[in-house]
Amino acid sequence: MGDDQSWAAAPAAAERARSVLAASWSCTVTADGGREEFVGAHTVDADGRVSLRAPEDGALRTAAICAPRGEPSAVLEFADVAPVPVRGRIRARLWLAGWFAPDDDGLAFHATRVVLKESAGAVVVDLAEFAAAAPDPLAVAEAHLLTHLADAHPDAVERLTRLVHPDSLHGAVRVQPLAVDRHGLTLRIERARAHGDVRLPFHAPADDVSQLTERMHVLLAQAAAASCPRALQRQRADGDG
């Protein structure tokens, strides 16, 4: 369960689903009773339609040819994995149910149902909203951005905890950047036996990396003006013990 921390706008379910799809490098396909993982074999067009490069003589292509056209006969699963090592690294799962049809480049997938599951639960994404949505502009760069923040600027991550309500930091043993999108940065607060997430909203959406840099500088300036949370002061004192 996440911490009770107020925050501003967050991506809508359709945008979040499209972001998971845009950043995923692999997918698992369940069809005709079989389950197979494909790595670096799918592409996504502007409307969120997935095309998969499958072996000409593979079972999936055979199943696609033999399956009744237009009837749901396959499920694609995409996992959104946090790029920074944290407890519980799967941030979301995306399932597309539908059917395959052969095309010139492989297999074209026609989705009839889209389901996004995050920590708050699962939601069915409207197909029209899914097709019309665009991935978050930072989705593809997010992994590099977060790992750079965690590895090269741990001091900045610690300063940002000054923007977190002290109650959310009670018992914290480690804080790591979990996610970033155009609307804000999410921190994972790990405790001895549990964890929670806190979102730090930007003052305005960031549409590219240069704008993200400015938004982060604003957050750090706000953190510099805030006092160090007592929970973190106690944590450091205990560690120095």
Coordinates of C-alpha atoms in Angstrom, one line a residue:
M1 CA 0.0 0.0 0.0
G2 CA 1.3 3.4 -0.9
D3 CA 1.8 6.3 1.5
D4 CA -0.8 9.0 2.0
Q5 CA 1.1 11.8 0.1
S6 CA -0.9 14.4 -1.8
W7 CA 0.2 15.0 -5.4
A8 CA -0.9 16.6 -8.6
A9 CA -1.7 15.3 -12.0
A10 CA -0.6 11.8 -13.1
P11 CA -0.8 10.0 -16.4
A12 CA -4.3 8.7 -17.3
A13 CA -4.6 4.9 -17.7
A14 CA -4.5 5.0 -21.5
E15 CA -1.3 7.1 -21.5
R16 CA 0.2 4.9 -18.9
A17 CA -0.6 1.8 -20.9
R18 CA 0.9 3.3 -24.1
S19 CA 4.0 4.2 -22.1
V20 CA 4.4 0.7 -20.9
L21 CA 4.0 -0.5 -24.5
A22 CA 6.5 2.0 -25.8
A23 CA 9.3 1.2 -23.3
S24 CA 8.9 -2.6 -23.3
W25 CA 11.6 -4.6 -25.1
S26 CA 9.9 -8.0 -24.7
C27 CA 6.5 -9.5 -24.5
T28 CA 5.0 -12.9 -23.6
V29 CA 2.4 -14.3 -26.0
T30 CA -0.2 -16.9 -24.9
A31 CA -2.1 -18.5 -27.8
D32 CA -3.5 -21.9 -28.7
G33 CA -2.6 -23.3 -25.3
G34 CA 1.1 -22.3 -25.6
R35 CA 3.1 -19.5 -24.0
E36 CA 6.2 -18.0 -25.6
E37 CA 8.4 -15.0 -24.9
F38 CA 9.6 -12.7 -27.7
V39 CA 12.5 -10.4 -27.1
G40 CA 13.1 -7.4 -29.4
A41 CA 10.5 -8.8 -31.9
H42 CA 7.6 -6.4 -31.7
T43 CA 6.9 -2.9 -33.0
V44 CA 4.2 -0.5 -32.1
D45 CA 2.6 2.0 -34.5
A46 CA 1.1 5.4 -33.8
D47 CA -2.3 4.0 -32.9
G48 CA -0.8 1.4 -30.4
R49 CA -1.2 -1.5 -32.8
V50 CA 1.4 -4.2 -32.2
S51 CA 3.2 -6.2 -34.9
L52 CA 5.2 -9.2 -34.1
R53 CA 8.0 -10.9 -36.0
A54 CA 7.4 -14.6 -35.6
P55 CA 9.1 -17.5 -37.3
E56 CA 7.5 -18.5 -40.6
D57 CA 7.3 -22.1 -39.5
G58 CA 6.5 -21.4 -35.8
A59 CA 3.4 -22.5 -33.9
L60 CA 2.2 -19.0 -33.3
R61 CA 2.0 -18.2 -37.0
T62 CA 0.2 -21.5 -37.7
A63 CA -2.2 -20.7 -34.9
A64 CA -2.8 -17.2 -36.3
I65 CA -3.7 -18.6 -39.7
C66 CA -6.0 -21.3 -38.3
A67 CA -7.8 -19.2 -35.7
P68 CA -11.3 -17.8 -36.5
R69 CA -10.8 -14.3 -37.8
G70 CA -12.0 -11.6 -35.4
E71 CA -12.3 -13.9 -32.4
P72 CA -10.0 -13.3 -29.4
S73 CA -7.5 -16.1 -29.5
A74 CA -4.3 -14.6 -28.0
V75 CA -3.0 -12.5 -25.1
L76 CA 0.1 -10.3 -25.2
E77 CA 1.6 -9.5 -21.8
F78 CA 4.1 -6.6 -21.2
A79 CA 5.9 -6.1 -17.9
D80 CA 7.0 -2.6 -16.7
V81 CA 10.1 -3.2 -14.6
A82 CA 11.7 -0.5 -12.5
P83 CA 15.2 0.3 -13.9
V84 CA 16.6 1.0 -10.4
P85 CA 16.9 -2.0 -8.1
V86 CA 14.1 -1.8 -5.6
R87 CA 11.9 -4.2 -3.7
G88 CA 9.1 -5.3 -5.9
R89 CA 10.5 -4.1 -9.3
I90 CA 7.4 -4.9 -11.4
R91 CA 5.6 -1.5 -11.5
A92 CA 2.9 -2.5 -13.9
R93 CA 1.6 -5.2 -16.2
L94 CA -0.2 -4.6 -19.5
W95 CA -2.3 -7.3 -21.2
L96 CA -3.7 -7.0 -24.7
A97 CA -6.3 -9.6 -25.7
G98 CA -7.2 -10.1 -29.3
W99 CA -6.2 -11.9 -32.4
F100 CA -3.3 -12.1 -34.9
A101 CA -3.5 -11.8 -38.6
P102 CA -0.6 -12.5 -41.0
D103 CA 0.9 -9.4 -42.8
D104 CA 3.9 -8.7 -44.9
D105 CA 6.3 -8.2 -41.9
G106 CA 5.0 -10.9 -39.6
L107 CA 1.8 -10.9 -37.5
A108 CA -0.4 -7.9 -36.9
F109 CA -2.3 -8.0 -33.6
H110 CA -5.8 -6.7 -33.3
A111 CA -6.7 -5.9 -29.7
T112 CA -10.2 -6.3 -28.4
R113 CA -9.4 -5.7 -24.7
V114 CA -6.7 -3.7 -22.9
V115 CA -6.0 -4.2 -19.2
L116 CA -3.5 -2.3 -17.1
K117 CA -2.6 -3.5 -13.6
E118 CA -0.6 -1.3 -11.2
S119 CA -0.3 -1.3 -7.4
A120 CA -3.6 0.4 -7.0
G121 CA -5.4 -2.4 -9.0
A122 CA -6.4 -3.3 -12.5
V123 CA -8.3 -1.2 -14.9
V124 CA -9.8 -1.9 -18.4
V125 CA -8.6 0.8 -20.8
D126 CA -11.1 2.0 -23.4
L127 CA -9.9 0.9 -26.8
A128 CA -10.6 4.3 -28.4
E129 CA -8.7 6.1 -25.7
F130 CA -5.8 3.6 -25.9
A131 CA -5.5 4.3 -29.7
A132 CA -5.7 8.0 -29.3
A133 CA -3.3 8.3 -26.4
A134 CA 0.4 9.0 -26.8
P135 CA 3.2 7.5 -24.7
D136 CA 4.7 9.8 -22.0
P137 CA 7.4 11.8 -23.8
L138 CA 9.9 10.6 -21.2
A139 CA 9.0 6.9 -21.4
V140 CA 11.8 5.7 -23.6
A141 CA 14.5 7.8 -21.8
E142 CA 13.1 7.0 -18.3
A143 CA 15.5 4.0 -17.6
H144 CA 18.6 6.1 -18.3
L145 CA 17.3 9.1 -16.4
L146 CA 16.4 7.1 -13.2
T147 CA 19.6 5.0 -13.1
H148 CA 21.7 8.2 -13.6
L149 CA 19.9 9.9 -10.8
A150 CA 20.3 6.9 -8.4
D151 CA 23.9 6.1 -9.3
A152 CA 25.4 9.6 -9.9
H153 CA 23.3 11.8 -7.6
P154 CA 22.3 9.9 -4.4
D155 CA 22.7 13.1 -2.5
A156 CA 20.0 14.7 -4.7
V157 CA 17.7 11.8 -3.9
E158 CA 18.3 12.3 -0.2
R159 CA 17.6 16.1 -0.5
L160 CA 14.3 15.4 -2.2
T161 CA 13.1 13.4 0.8
R162 CA 12.8 16.8 2.5
L163 CA 9.7 17.3 0.4
V164 CA 8.1 14.1 1.8
H165 CA 5.8 14.2 4.8
P166 CA 7.7 12.8 7.9
D167 CA 5.0 10.2 8.5
S168 CA 5.8 8.7 5.1
L169 CA 9.5 8.3 6.1
H170 CA 8.9 6.6 9.4
G171 CA 11.0 3.5 9.6
A172 CA 12.6 4.2 6.2
V173 CA 15.9 2.3 5.5
R174 CA 16.3 3.3 1.9
V175 CA 14.8 5.7 -0.6
Q176 CA 15.3 5.2 -4.4
P177 CA 13.8 6.9 -7.5
L178 CA 11.1 4.5 -8.8
A179 CA 9.5 6.3 -11.8
V180 CA 9.5 9.6 -13.6
D181 CA 7.0 11.0 -16.1
R182 CA 6.1 14.4 -17.5
H183 CA 4.0 15.1 -14.4
G184 CA 6.4 14.1 -11.6
L185 CA 8.9 11.9 -9.9
T186 CA 8.0 8.9 -7.7
L187 CA 10.2 7.8 -4.9
R188 CA 10.1 4.2 -3.4
I189 CA 10.5 4.3 0.4
E190 CA 11.7 0.9 1.7
R191 CA 11.3 -0.1 5.3
A192 CA 12.4 -3.3 7.0
R193 CA 9.3 -5.3 6.1
A194 CA 7.3 -3.0 3.8
H195 CA 7.6 -0.3 1.2
G196 CA 5.5 2.6 0.0
D197 CA 5.7 5.1 -2.9
V198 CA 5.5 8.9 -2.7
R199 CA 5.0 11.2 -5.7
L200 CA 6.7 14.6 -6.0
P201 CA 4.7 16.6 -8.6
F202 CA 6.4 19.0 -11.0
H203 CA 5.1 22.6 -11.1
A204 CA 4.3 22.1 -14.8
P205 CA 4.5 19.1 -17.2
A206 CA 7.8 18.3 -18.8
D207 CA 7.6 17.5 -22.5
D208 CA 11.3 16.7 -23.0
V209 CA 14.5 16.0 -21.1
S210 CA 15.6 19.6 -21.1
Q211 CA 12.3 20.6 -19.4
L212 CA 12.7 17.7 -17.0
T213 CA 16.0 19.1 -16.0
E214 CA 14.4 22.4 -15.1
R215 CA 11.6 20.7 -13.2
M216 CA 14.1 18.7 -11.2
H217 CA 16.1 21.9 -10.4
V218 CA 12.9 23.5 -9.0
L219 CA 12.2 20.4 -6.8
L220 CA 15.7 20.5 -5.5
A221 CA 15.4 24.2 -4.8
Q222 CA 12.2 23.6 -2.9
A223 CA 14.0 20.8 -1.0
A224 CA 16.9 23.0 -0.1
A225 CA 14.5 25.4 1.5
A226 CA 12.8 22.7 3.5
S227 CA 14.0 21.2 6.8
C228 CA 15.4 17.7 7.0
P229 CA 12.7 15.3 8.1
R230 CA 13.1 14.1 11.7
A231 CA 12.6 10.5 10.6
L232 CA 15.6 10.7 8.4
Q233 CA 17.6 12.6 11.1
R234 CA 16.9 9.7 13.5
Q235 CA 17.8 7.2 10.8
R236 CA 21.2 8.8 10.2
A237 CA 21.8 9.0 14.0
D238 CA 21.0 5.3 14.4
G239 CA 23.3 4.5 11.5
D240 CA 26.2 6.4 13.0
G241 CA 25.5 4.7 16.3

